Structures are given as C-alpha cells and as structure tokens.
mmCIF file of C-alpha atoms in Angstrom:
data_model
loop_
_atom_site.group_PDB
_atom_site.id
_atom_site.type_symbol
_atom_site.label_atom_id
_atom_site.label_comp_id
_atom_site.label_asym_id
_atom_site.label_seq_id
_atom_site.Cartn_x
_atom_site.Cartn_y
_atom_site.Cartn_z
ATOM 1 C CA UNK A 1 21.168 28.025 6.441
ATOM 2 C CA UNK A 2 18.501 26.804 4.010
ATOM 3 C CA UNK A 3 19.955 24.137 1.237
ATOM 4 C CA UNK A 4 17.754 25.637 -1.468
ATOM 5 C CA UNK A 5 17.503 29.280 -2.521
ATOM 6 C CA UNK A 6 14.155 31.528 -1.943
ATOM 7 C CA UNK A 7 12.407 31.534 -4.916
ATOM 8 C CA UNK A 8 13.077 35.022 -6.991
ATOM 9 C CA UNK A 9 9.091 36.024 -6.941
ATOM 10 C CA UNK A 10 9.172 36.068 -3.495
ATOM 11 C CA UNK A 11 8.919 39.668 -2.806
ATOM 12 C CA UNK A 12 5.889 39.591 -4.878
ATOM 13 C CA UNK A 13 4.087 36.767 -3.250
ATOM 14 C CA UNK A 14 4.603 38.656 0.053
ATOM 15 C CA UNK A 15 3.369 41.632 -1.059
ATOM 16 C CA UNK A 16 -0.316 39.526 -2.491
ATOM 17 C CA UNK A 17 -0.397 38.508 1.019
ATOM 18 C CA UNK A 18 -0.047 41.833 2.705
ATOM 19 C CA UNK A 19 -2.402 43.361 0.480
ATOM 20 C CA UNK A 20 -5.080 40.472 1.545
ATOM 21 C CA UNK A 21 -4.859 41.832 5.217
ATOM 22 C CA UNK A 22 -3.064 38.653 6.730
ATOM 23 C CA UNK A 23 -0.465 38.112 9.217
ATOM 24 C CA UNK A 24 2.764 36.438 7.791
ATOM 25 C CA UNK A 25 3.683 33.423 10.684
ATOM 26 C CA UNK A 26 6.328 31.747 10.920
ATOM 27 C CA UNK A 27 6.629 28.160 12.779
ATOM 28 C CA UNK A 28 9.403 26.123 13.958
ATOM 29 C CA UNK A 29 10.919 23.780 11.605
ATOM 30 C CA UNK A 30 11.165 20.760 14.123
ATOM 31 C CA UNK A 31 7.487 19.747 15.194
ATOM 32 C CA UNK A 32 5.776 17.174 17.355
ATOM 33 C CA UNK A 33 4.893 14.167 15.119
ATOM 34 C CA UNK A 34 1.640 13.433 16.717
ATOM 35 C CA UNK A 35 -0.394 15.649 14.982
ATOM 36 C CA UNK A 36 0.740 14.179 11.426
ATOM 37 C CA UNK A 37 0.352 11.301 12.460
ATOM 38 C CA UNK A 38 -3.517 11.238 13.819
ATOM 39 C CA UNK A 39 -4.619 13.928 11.712
ATOM 40 C CA UNK A 40 -3.033 14.196 8.424
ATOM 41 C CA UNK A 41 -3.820 11.299 6.358
ATOM 42 C CA UNK A 42 -1.960 8.206 4.921
ATOM 43 C CA UNK A 43 -0.404 10.302 2.090
ATOM 44 C CA UNK A 44 1.401 12.402 4.285
ATOM 45 C CA UNK A 45 2.279 10.076 7.259
ATOM 46 C CA UNK A 46 4.340 7.849 4.992
ATOM 47 C CA UNK A 47 6.110 10.931 3.486
ATOM 48 C CA UNK A 48 7.285 12.720 6.575
ATOM 49 C CA UNK A 49 10.964 12.656 8.457
ATOM 50 C CA UNK A 50 10.693 11.460 11.872
ATOM 51 C CA UNK A 51 13.006 11.530 14.494
ATOM 52 C CA UNK A 52 13.107 11.249 18.756
ATOM 53 C CA UNK A 53 14.180 13.887 21.072
ATOM 54 C CA UNK A 54 16.271 12.595 24.495
ATOM 55 C CA UNK A 55 12.710 11.521 26.071
ATOM 56 C CA UNK A 56 11.720 9.430 23.127
ATOM 57 C CA UNK A 57 8.673 11.863 21.776
ATOM 58 C CA UNK A 58 8.213 11.705 18.142
ATOM 59 C CA UNK A 59 9.647 14.838 16.528
ATOM 60 C CA UNK A 60 9.670 15.580 12.664
ATOM 61 C CA UNK A 61 10.729 18.135 10.076
ATOM 62 C CA UNK A 62 7.670 20.305 9.388
ATOM 63 C CA UNK A 63 6.017 18.419 6.511
ATOM 64 C CA UNK A 64 3.455 21.241 5.756
ATOM 65 C CA UNK A 65 2.012 24.227 7.294
ATOM 66 C CA UNK A 66 -1.596 24.138 8.145
ATOM 67 C CA UNK A 67 -1.135 22.000 11.408
ATOM 68 C CA UNK A 68 1.590 24.168 12.561
ATOM 69 C CA UNK A 69 -0.167 27.378 12.083
ATOM 70 C CA UNK A 70 -2.988 25.867 13.789
ATOM 71 C CA UNK A 71 -1.334 24.822 16.596
ATOM 72 C CA UNK A 72 0.373 28.369 16.877
ATOM 73 C CA UNK A 73 -2.847 29.983 16.930
ATOM 74 C CA UNK A 74 -4.298 27.503 19.950
ATOM 75 C CA UNK A 75 -1.118 28.049 21.734
ATOM 76 C CA UNK A 76 -1.122 31.903 21.382
ATOM 77 C CA UNK A 77 -4.912 32.339 22.583
ATOM 78 C CA UNK A 78 -5.430 34.801 19.889
ATOM 79 C CA UNK A 79 -8.717 35.377 18.991
ATOM 80 C CA UNK A 80 -10.731 34.934 15.596
ATOM 81 C CA UNK A 81 -11.484 35.568 12.794
ATOM 82 C CA UNK A 82 -7.713 35.426 11.706
ATOM 83 C CA UNK A 83 -6.031 35.244 8.671
ATOM 84 C CA UNK A 84 -2.372 33.863 8.458
ATOM 85 C CA UNK A 85 0.286 33.567 5.504
ATOM 86 C CA UNK A 86 3.018 31.880 5.685
ATOM 87 C CA UNK A 87 6.289 31.472 3.272
ATOM 88 C CA UNK A 88 8.795 28.725 4.337
ATOM 89 C CA UNK A 89 10.459 25.231 3.903
ATOM 90 C CA UNK A 90 8.816 21.901 4.078
ATOM 91 C CA UNK A 91 10.388 18.481 3.818
ATOM 92 C CA UNK A 92 8.725 15.486 2.517
ATOM 93 C CA UNK A 93 9.365 12.736 -0.009
ATOM 94 C CA UNK A 94 8.357 12.989 -3.117
ATOM 95 C CA UNK A 95 7.754 10.752 -6.311
ATOM 96 C CA UNK A 96 9.090 13.795 -8.443
ATOM 97 C CA UNK A 97 11.301 16.853 -7.236
ATOM 98 C CA UNK A 98 13.269 17.469 -4.072
ATOM 99 C CA UNK A 99 12.224 16.294 -0.602
ATOM 100 C CA UNK A 100 13.300 20.108 0.637
ATOM 101 C CA UNK A 101 10.993 22.757 -0.970
ATOM 102 C CA UNK A 102 9.225 25.967 -0.344
ATOM 103 C CA UNK A 103 5.680 26.280 0.106
ATOM 104 C CA UNK A 104 3.504 29.560 0.823
ATOM 105 C CA UNK A 105 -0.152 29.910 1.739
ATOM 106 C CA UNK A 106 -2.823 31.525 3.329
ATOM 107 C CA UNK A 107 -5.287 29.991 6.383
ATOM 108 C CA UNK A 108 -8.143 32.061 7.356
ATOM 109 C CA UNK A 109 -9.384 30.919 10.801
ATOM 110 C CA UNK A 110 -12.889 31.679 12.581
ATOM 111 C CA UNK A 111 -14.459 33.334 9.759
ATOM 112 C CA UNK A 112 -18.486 32.051 9.811
ATOM 113 C CA UNK A 113 -19.293 32.858 6.654
ATOM 114 C CA UNK A 114 -18.456 29.783 4.993
ATOM 115 C CA UNK A 115 -19.290 30.743 1.308
ATOM 116 C CA UNK A 116 -17.783 34.276 1.069
ATOM 117 C CA UNK A 117 -14.689 32.913 2.595
ATOM 118 C CA UNK A 118 -14.576 29.630 0.955
ATOM 119 C CA UNK A 119 -14.830 32.056 -2.615
ATOM 120 C CA UNK A 120 -12.310 33.978 -1.452
ATOM 121 C CA UNK A 121 -9.856 31.311 -0.616
ATOM 122 C CA UNK A 122 -10.219 30.125 -4.095
ATOM 123 C CA UNK A 123 -10.088 33.850 -5.692
ATOM 124 C CA UNK A 124 -7.178 34.611 -3.997
ATOM 125 C CA UNK A 125 -4.967 31.594 -4.909
ATOM 126 C CA UNK A 126 -6.129 32.299 -8.616
ATOM 127 C CA UNK A 127 -5.142 35.822 -8.204
ATOM 128 C CA UNK A 128 -1.602 35.264 -6.829
ATOM 129 C CA UNK A 129 -1.331 32.542 -9.863
ATOM 130 C CA UNK A 130 -2.272 34.757 -12.187
ATOM 131 C CA UNK A 131 0.165 37.599 -11.068
ATOM 132 C CA UNK A 132 2.956 35.039 -10.733
ATOM 133 C CA UNK A 133 2.032 33.605 -14.033
ATOM 134 C CA UNK A 134 0.655 36.397 -16.530
ATOM 135 C CA UNK A 135 -0.936 35.486 -19.628
ATOM 136 C CA UNK A 136 -0.799 31.730 -18.488
ATOM 137 C CA UNK A 137 -4.538 30.161 -18.336
ATOM 138 C CA UNK A 138 -5.437 28.398 -15.205
ATOM 139 C CA UNK A 139 -7.712 25.514 -14.777
ATOM 140 C CA UNK A 140 -9.454 25.015 -11.296
ATOM 141 C CA UNK A 141 -10.784 21.856 -10.237
ATOM 142 C CA UNK A 142 -13.229 21.991 -7.296
ATOM 143 C CA UNK A 143 -14.530 19.101 -5.221
ATOM 144 C CA UNK A 144 -17.081 18.898 -2.103
ATOM 145 C CA UNK A 145 -16.336 15.968 0.856
ATOM 146 C CA UNK A 146 -19.761 17.164 2.768
ATOM 147 C CA UNK A 147 -21.552 16.818 -0.604
ATOM 148 C CA UNK A 148 -20.145 13.199 -1.028
ATOM 149 C CA UNK A 149 -20.832 12.486 2.593
ATOM 150 C CA UNK A 150 -24.378 13.349 2.229
ATOM 151 C CA UNK A 151 -25.143 10.812 -0.523
ATOM 152 C CA UNK A 152 -23.713 8.296 1.526
ATOM 153 C CA UNK A 153 -25.711 8.972 4.418
ATOM 154 C CA UNK A 154 -28.330 9.606 2.084
ATOM 155 C CA UNK A 155 -27.703 5.550 0.606
ATOM 156 C CA UNK A 156 -28.522 4.435 4.209
ATOM 157 C CA UNK A 157 -25.395 2.296 4.849
ATOM 158 C CA UNK A 158 -24.236 1.345 8.133
ATOM 159 C CA UNK A 159 -21.872 3.587 9.401
ATOM 160 C CA UNK A 160 -18.980 1.500 9.603
ATOM 161 C CA UNK A 161 -19.607 1.432 5.558
ATOM 162 C CA UNK A 162 -20.007 5.261 5.700
ATOM 163 C CA UNK A 163 -16.859 5.809 6.938
ATOM 164 C CA UNK A 164 -14.565 3.701 5.170
ATOM 165 C CA UNK A 165 -16.187 5.388 2.052
ATOM 166 C CA UNK A 166 -16.000 8.850 3.595
ATOM 167 C CA UNK A 167 -11.969 8.265 4.338
ATOM 168 C CA UNK A 168 -11.401 6.982 0.659
ATOM 169 C CA UNK A 169 -13.017 10.003 -0.764
ATOM 170 C CA UNK A 170 -10.595 11.274 -3.338
ATOM 171 C CA UNK A 171 -8.402 8.110 -3.940
ATOM 172 C CA UNK A 172 -10.161 6.505 -6.602
ATOM 173 C CA UNK A 173 -8.485 2.886 -6.455
ATOM 174 C CA UNK A 174 -9.141 2.938 -3.103
ATOM 175 C CA UNK A 175 -12.953 4.050 -3.519
ATOM 176 C CA UNK A 176 -13.523 1.839 -6.856
ATOM 177 C CA UNK A 177 -12.221 -1.229 -4.538
ATOM 178 C CA UNK A 178 -14.573 -0.465 -1.732
ATOM 179 C CA UNK A 179 -17.363 0.171 -4.168
ATOM 180 C CA UNK A 180 -16.416 -3.725 -5.494
ATOM 181 C CA UNK A 181 -16.794 -5.466 -1.984
ATOM 182 C CA UNK A 182 -20.263 -3.635 -1.717
ATOM 183 C CA UNK A 183 -21.249 -4.934 -4.703
ATOM 184 C CA UNK A 184 -19.976 -8.502 -3.838
ATOM 185 C CA UNK A 185 -19.567 -8.844 0.233
ATOM 186 C CA UNK A 186 -17.323 -11.940 1.188
ATOM 187 C CA UNK A 187 -17.833 -13.839 4.455
ATOM 188 C CA UNK A 188 -15.278 -13.237 7.377
ATOM 189 C CA UNK A 189 -12.947 -16.042 7.420
ATOM 190 C CA UNK A 190 -10.862 -17.582 9.951
ATOM 191 C CA UNK A 191 -13.440 -17.052 13.262
ATOM 192 C CA UNK A 192 -13.494 -19.580 16.114
ATOM 193 C CA UNK A 193 -16.821 -21.555 15.276
ATOM 194 C CA UNK A 194 -17.892 -20.668 18.945
ATOM 195 C CA UNK A 195 -17.473 -16.904 18.035
ATOM 196 C CA UNK A 196 -19.187 -17.457 14.942
ATOM 197 C CA UNK A 197 -22.377 -18.777 16.754
ATOM 198 C CA UNK A 198 -22.212 -16.112 19.386
ATOM 199 C CA UNK A 199 -22.059 -13.310 16.912
ATOM 200 C CA UNK A 200 -25.028 -14.998 15.178
ATOM 201 C CA UNK A 201 -27.456 -15.336 18.549
ATOM 202 C CA UNK A 202 -26.909 -11.289 19.507
ATOM 203 C CA UNK A 203 -25.915 -12.344 22.798
ATOM 204 C CA UNK A 204 -23.255 -9.515 23.756
ATOM 205 C CA UNK A 205 -23.107 -10.864 27.148
ATOM 206 C CA UNK A 206 -21.919 -14.403 26.157
ATOM 207 C CA UNK A 207 -19.905 -13.281 23.664
ATOM 208 C CA UNK A 208 -17.923 -10.806 25.860
ATOM 209 C CA UNK A 209 -17.702 -13.429 28.348
ATOM 210 C CA UNK A 210 -16.122 -16.181 25.626
ATOM 211 C CA UNK A 211 -13.641 -13.777 24.383
ATOM 212 C CA UNK A 212 -13.078 -12.528 28.158
ATOM 213 C CA UNK A 213 -12.486 -16.564 29.292
ATOM 214 C CA UNK A 214 -10.260 -17.198 26.070
ATOM 215 C CA UNK A 215 -7.899 -14.013 26.942
ATOM 216 C CA UNK A 216 -7.497 -15.052 30.260
ATOM 217 C CA UNK A 217 -6.666 -18.899 29.388
ATOM 218 C CA UNK A 218 -3.846 -18.023 26.693
ATOM 219 C CA UNK A 219 -2.663 -14.935 29.179
ATOM 220 C CA UNK A 220 -3.371 -12.386 26.295
ATOM 221 C CA UNK A 221 -5.448 -10.444 28.935
ATOM 222 C CA UNK A 222 -2.089 -9.177 30.767
ATOM 223 C CA UNK A 223 -0.591 -7.524 27.059
ATOM 224 C CA UNK A 224 -4.095 -6.558 25.362
ATOM 225 C CA UNK A 225 -4.529 -3.163 23.885
ATOM 226 C CA UNK A 226 -8.369 -3.383 23.924
ATOM 227 C CA UNK A 227 -10.959 -4.787 26.841
ATOM 228 C CA UNK A 228 -12.892 -8.125 25.655
ATOM 229 C CA UNK A 229 -16.137 -5.569 25.200
ATOM 230 C CA UNK A 230 -14.237 -3.452 22.749
ATOM 231 C CA UNK A 231 -12.880 -6.470 20.969
ATOM 232 C CA UNK A 232 -16.798 -8.177 20.701
ATOM 233 C CA UNK A 233 -17.379 -4.429 19.130
ATOM 234 C CA UNK A 234 -14.962 -4.790 16.627
ATOM 235 C CA UNK A 235 -15.807 -8.257 15.840
ATOM 236 C CA UNK A 236 -19.746 -7.374 15.333
ATOM 237 C CA UNK A 237 -18.420 -4.568 13.108
ATOM 238 C CA UNK A 238 -16.283 -6.478 10.785
ATOM 239 C CA UNK A 239 -19.184 -9.024 10.350
ATOM 240 C CA UNK A 240 -21.923 -6.300 9.579
ATOM 241 C CA UNK A 241 -19.061 -4.464 7.016
ATOM 242 C CA UNK A 242 -18.321 -8.207 5.680
ATOM 243 C CA UNK A 243 -22.113 -9.052 5.266
ATOM 244 C CA UNK A 244 -23.766 -5.903 3.940
ATOM 245 C CA UNK A 245 -24.395 -5.631 0.291
ATOM 246 C CA UNK A 246 -25.472 -2.078 -1.342
ATOM 247 C CA UNK A 247 -28.393 -3.045 -3.834
ATOM 248 C CA UNK A 248 -27.585 -2.917 -7.740
ATOM 249 C CA UNK A 249 -29.548 0.330 -8.085
ATOM 250 C CA UNK A 250 -27.981 2.269 -5.079
ATOM 251 C CA UNK A 251 -24.966 1.338 -6.174
ATOM 252 C CA UNK A 252 -25.341 2.416 -9.762
ATOM 253 C CA UNK A 253 -26.391 6.113 -7.725
ATOM 254 C CA UNK A 254 -22.969 6.222 -5.863
ATOM 255 C CA UNK A 255 -21.306 5.547 -9.124
ATOM 256 C CA UNK A 256 -23.174 7.650 -11.306
ATOM 257 C CA UNK A 257 -22.806 10.621 -8.728
ATOM 258 C CA UNK A 258 -18.844 10.156 -8.696
ATOM 259 C CA UNK A 259 -19.042 10.272 -12.207
ATOM 260 C CA UNK A 260 -20.223 13.718 -12.549
ATOM 261 C CA UNK A 261 -17.495 15.879 -14.100
ATOM 262 C CA UNK A 262 -19.058 19.638 -15.605
ATOM 263 C CA UNK A 263 -18.489 23.324 -15.504
ATOM 264 C CA UNK A 264 -19.198 25.029 -12.114
ATOM 265 C CA UNK A 265 -21.873 26.967 -13.556
ATOM 266 C CA UNK A 266 -23.831 23.865 -14.488
ATOM 267 C CA UNK A 267 -22.984 21.980 -10.830
ATOM 268 C CA UNK A 268 -25.669 23.115 -9.039
ATOM 269 C CA UNK A 269 -28.548 22.510 -11.278
ATOM 270 C CA UNK A 270 -27.136 18.919 -12.139
ATOM 271 C CA UNK A 271 -26.905 17.924 -8.360
ATOM 272 C CA UNK A 272 -30.461 18.898 -7.876
ATOM 273 C CA UNK A 273 -31.503 16.947 -10.654
ATOM 274 C CA UNK A 274 -29.271 13.687 -9.540
ATOM 275 C CA UNK A 275 -31.046 14.084 -5.821
ATOM 276 C CA UNK A 276 -34.434 14.488 -7.472
ATOM 277 C CA UNK A 277 -34.137 11.695 -9.723
ATOM 278 C CA UNK A 278 -32.697 9.761 -6.785
ATOM 279 C CA UNK A 279 -34.893 10.169 -4.647
ATOM 280 C CA UNK A 280 -32.102 11.564 -1.872
ATOM 281 C CA UNK A 281 -32.316 14.383 0.257
ATOM 282 C CA UNK A 282 -29.036 16.079 0.300
ATOM 283 C CA UNK A 283 -30.466 18.699 2.416
ATOM 284 C CA UNK A 284 -27.490 21.349 4.127
ATOM 285 C CA UNK A 285 -24.443 20.113 2.012
ATOM 286 C CA UNK A 286 -26.440 21.227 -1.146
ATOM 287 C CA UNK A 287 -27.188 24.428 0.040
ATOM 288 C CA UNK A 288 -23.922 24.927 0.873
ATOM 289 C CA UNK A 289 -23.099 24.254 -2.192
ATOM 290 C CA UNK A 290 -25.077 26.928 -4.267
ATOM 291 C CA UNK A 291 -23.925 29.354 -1.579
ATOM 292 C CA UNK A 292 -20.179 28.815 -2.360
ATOM 293 C CA UNK A 293 -21.221 28.760 -6.231
ATOM 294 C CA UNK A 294 -22.937 32.340 -5.683
ATOM 295 C CA UNK A 295 -20.093 33.544 -3.635
ATOM 296 C CA UNK A 296 -17.664 32.839 -6.737
ATOM 297 C CA UNK A 297 -19.735 34.404 -9.135
ATOM 298 C CA UNK A 298 -19.765 37.316 -6.666
ATOM 299 C CA UNK A 299 -16.250 37.680 -6.663
ATOM 300 C CA UNK A 300 -15.808 37.821 -10.722
ATOM 301 C CA UNK A 301 -14.505 34.183 -11.078
ATOM 302 C CA UNK A 302 -15.657 32.748 -14.039
ATOM 303 C CA UNK A 303 -17.517 29.566 -12.901
ATOM 304 C CA UNK A 304 -16.820 28.197 -16.911
ATOM 305 C CA UNK A 305 -13.340 27.905 -16.206
ATOM 306 C CA UNK A 306 -13.844 26.274 -13.130
ATOM 307 C CA UNK A 307 -14.454 22.064 -13.295
ATOM 308 C CA UNK A 308 -16.626 20.652 -10.792
ATOM 309 C CA UNK A 309 -15.692 16.764 -10.064
ATOM 310 C CA UNK A 310 -17.853 15.085 -7.740
ATOM 311 C CA UNK A 311 -15.280 12.261 -6.726
ATOM 312 C CA UNK A 312 -12.613 14.745 -6.700
ATOM 313 C CA UNK A 313 -10.810 15.198 -3.236
ATOM 314 C CA UNK A 314 -7.652 16.234 -1.601
ATOM 315 C CA UNK A 315 -5.219 13.437 0.257
ATOM 316 C CA UNK A 316 -5.597 15.351 3.492
ATOM 317 C CA UNK A 317 -7.813 13.677 6.003
ATOM 318 C CA UNK A 318 -8.644 17.015 7.863
ATOM 319 C CA UNK A 319 -10.955 18.311 4.748
ATOM 320 C CA UNK A 320 -14.430 18.428 5.675
ATOM 321 C CA UNK A 321 -16.065 20.465 2.380
ATOM 322 C CA UNK A 322 -14.766 22.459 -0.272
ATOM 323 C CA UNK A 323 -11.449 20.954 -2.056
ATOM 324 C CA UNK A 324 -9.522 22.539 -4.555
ATOM 325 C CA UNK A 325 -6.686 22.574 -7.099
ATOM 326 C CA UNK A 326 -5.415 25.051 -9.554
ATOM 327 C CA UNK A 327 -2.891 24.397 -12.378
ATOM 328 C CA UNK A 328 -1.927 25.695 -15.913
ATOM 329 C CA UNK A 329 -4.431 24.653 -18.070
ATOM 330 C CA UNK A 330 -3.315 21.169 -20.212
ATOM 331 C CA UNK A 331 -0.766 20.646 -17.530
ATOM 332 C CA UNK A 332 -0.846 17.694 -14.620
ATOM 333 C CA UNK A 333 1.272 19.703 -11.942
ATOM 334 C CA UNK A 334 -0.605 21.279 -9.101
ATOM 335 C CA UNK A 335 0.456 24.774 -8.224
ATOM 336 C CA UNK A 336 -1.640 25.502 -5.859
ATOM 337 C CA UNK A 337 -4.594 23.238 -3.491
ATOM 338 C CA UNK A 338 -6.767 23.937 -0.552
ATOM 339 C CA UNK A 339 -10.206 23.594 1.376
ATOM 340 C CA UNK A 340 -12.333 23.718 4.151
ATOM 341 C CA UNK A 341 -10.774 22.257 7.622
ATOM 342 C CA UNK A 342 -13.907 23.090 9.963
ATOM 343 C CA UNK A 343 -13.110 20.007 12.619
ATOM 344 C CA UNK A 344 -9.363 20.372 12.934
ATOM 345 C CA UNK A 345 -8.756 23.026 15.323
ATOM 346 C CA UNK A 346 -10.941 21.289 17.713
ATOM 347 C CA UNK A 347 -8.937 18.274 17.754
ATOM 348 C CA UNK A 348 -5.869 19.740 17.771
ATOM 349 C CA UNK A 349 -6.808 21.392 20.957
ATOM 350 C CA UNK A 350 -8.997 24.409 20.856
ATOM 351 C CA UNK A 351 -12.016 24.859 22.840
ATOM 352 C CA UNK A 352 -14.165 26.390 20.507
ATOM 353 C CA UNK A 353 -14.736 25.146 17.037
ATOM 354 C CA UNK A 354 -13.309 27.592 14.790
ATOM 355 C CA UNK A 355 -14.019 27.397 10.983
ATOM 356 C CA UNK A 356 -11.328 27.146 8.601
ATOM 357 C CA UNK A 357 -10.540 27.270 5.150
ATOM 358 C CA UNK A 358 -6.928 28.112 3.342
ATOM 359 C CA UNK A 359 -4.632 26.976 0.393
ATOM 360 C CA UNK A 360 -1.159 26.373 -0.285
ATOM 361 C CA UNK A 361 1.333 26.859 -3.061
ATOM 362 C CA UNK A 362 4.257 24.981 -4.646
ATOM 363 C CA UNK A 363 6.879 27.274 -5.282
ATOM 364 C CA UNK A 364 9.200 24.975 -7.158
ATOM 365 C CA UNK A 365 6.694 24.047 -9.554
ATOM 366 C CA UNK A 366 5.738 27.875 -10.078
ATOM 367 C CA UNK A 367 9.134 28.283 -10.709
ATOM 368 C CA UNK A 368 9.285 25.923 -13.290
ATOM 369 C CA UNK A 369 6.241 27.225 -14.715
ATOM 370 C CA UNK A 370 7.722 30.758 -14.810
ATOM 371 C CA UNK A 371 11.050 29.224 -16.551
ATOM 372 C CA UNK A 372 11.523 30.399 -20.440
ATOM 373 C CA UNK A 373 9.523 27.836 -22.222
#
C-alpha cells in the first residue's frame, strides 16, 4: 500500500492525459540503478535510494519516470510515434518535502516534427496546470542547451573544454567557476619531471613506453583499469585543459550570451543580433529555436509571458535541446519541468535514433498551490 495518498485531482489529470491521446503506462518501483547512475546527472545520482539483489546487481527505488518509460518502450519493441502518460510514486531525497511523492507526465517519443512536438510539450504542461490551478497566473522559463552548445563550439575551444562547459550548463555556480579557470589558467602540478618533458616533446610513443615501464616497475599494471595509452591520452587532455586560456573578448562574448534574459517574443531577434555582432555562426541550433518559437505562437501561447534565459538548464544530463519549467508567477516552486532528450533512447539500447520530448508534474507542489490561501 502507498504511504502517501493519491492527490484528489488525479482524476482530472488522467482526463487531461486521455484527451491528449496518450497511452497510460506504469513501470516497476524497483529499477536497475545503472541507467540512472550513467545518464541522469549528478544531482539525481546522489539522491536516489540504492540497494542490491542477491547477485550483487545495483537496484534503486524509481527516482523518476523518463528513463523507466523509455526502457519499457525499447523492451516492448513498440513502434513510434508514441505518446505515454504516467502517474505514480517516485522516491528520491529532496532538500525540501517528502522523499516519496507522486509525479505525473507525458513522454512523446518518435515525433520527427521537432518544433511542433516541443511546442506541444510546453502547451500541454501549461494547459494541464491551468486546469488544476484556475485563475492562477503561470510563468514559463525556457532554455536551449543546443544553442549554448553552438555558442561554445563556435568559440573554437578544445573538445575537452567544450565537454566541461556543456556538462555544467544549467549549474550557474559550476559554470562560473569554469569560466574563471578559462580566464586564468593554472599549470598542472605534481607531474613526474620525465612525464612533463615527454608531454612537452609531443613524443606519444615515448610517453606511453615510459608510463608502461613505470606501471610494470610499481606493479600497478596488474590492477590498472586504464592502459598506458589511455593514461597518456588523459594526461595530454588534462594538460591541454590546464593551459587553455580564452581571450578576454571571447570570454566577454560567452558571459554576454549567458546574461541574455528576455521575453520569448524578442529572443529570436536577440540571438540573431548577438551572433552577428560576435561574428559567430550558430546555424541549425538557432534555426530550430526559431521554428519552436513559431510553433508556440501557432499553438496560441503568449510569447510575451514566456521568458527565454540563455543560461537556463535542468539538472539532468540527458537533455539535448529545449528545457523548460513552469511555476505560479511570484513563486519559486517548480510545478512542471521538461525538455528534449533525443540521445537518451539510443544510449539505453534502442537500435534506431528516436527523437523525444516530455515533461513531468510535481503533484505535491501543485497540491500545495491548490490549498486555500
């Protein structure tokens, strides 16, 4: 039996899902932990409840629905496009609130009309909340990881730095720390003088041979998880990251981009103006952004009431493009959040690439907003 009660508005919620031609799906409460540990991001990894089965396989209480729904879709070999809806308990540690609570949402898998599917996800989340919270003014915050990635790549940073910055997207403190490191690089300390000399010489064969000899001499090679070649590659990458310095103009451009925050109705023009002034070619990412804006306008959403924030992301590693959150205006409590996760199903084992977008609703927070004020 559940330890918490199903929200009293669950029936209305299921009616909304049915009206949107979704298939309701449930997934086991006990889930394999590996997909969450590998793909869901540090914020979720440190909050899940872990256990093991008798064979030593790591398991966890279901911390969210997106990964389990995607795994179920792959296992049942269901064709696409497919729209799933869910309503059930999730279990994860939170700074505020119970660690067991209800979530609901929609996962839209396989629709190749990216812009229209993105617009539908935001529109559906907004419409459901508008029904559950009549008379309340809702605020929507929108970001786009693909646009941020395009800006980072256009600046010409080494691949290692691009990866670091992209992984930090949405975490303002971590991103600011990385930008400070780019402004004032620090040399790698504590390296063996011979290793330092070989790295400077660019002689990869000699470097690998030296690492191999050292591993053999110390007995480390028998327990090593990495080969000498892999260690050499990692050392070269570490050195490159430490020595890379983003010039002042480029650093200002990146900070200028991250400071963009304005109504979505003005965002396309602002991004185009930024790219032109900076001399950056952002290409397909901005085109997709503009298509999404048009789709939202066609869906009847008021673009002036949606805020585009260039630095906005969500703390799950599987997002690839659109990210968004919805709250009651004036409240910090996020009631709905979601985004696009086009790579996730392939990483989970799908044979073909399946575009995907979805959102989840925080039912305990919605319940609090529905309570008499």
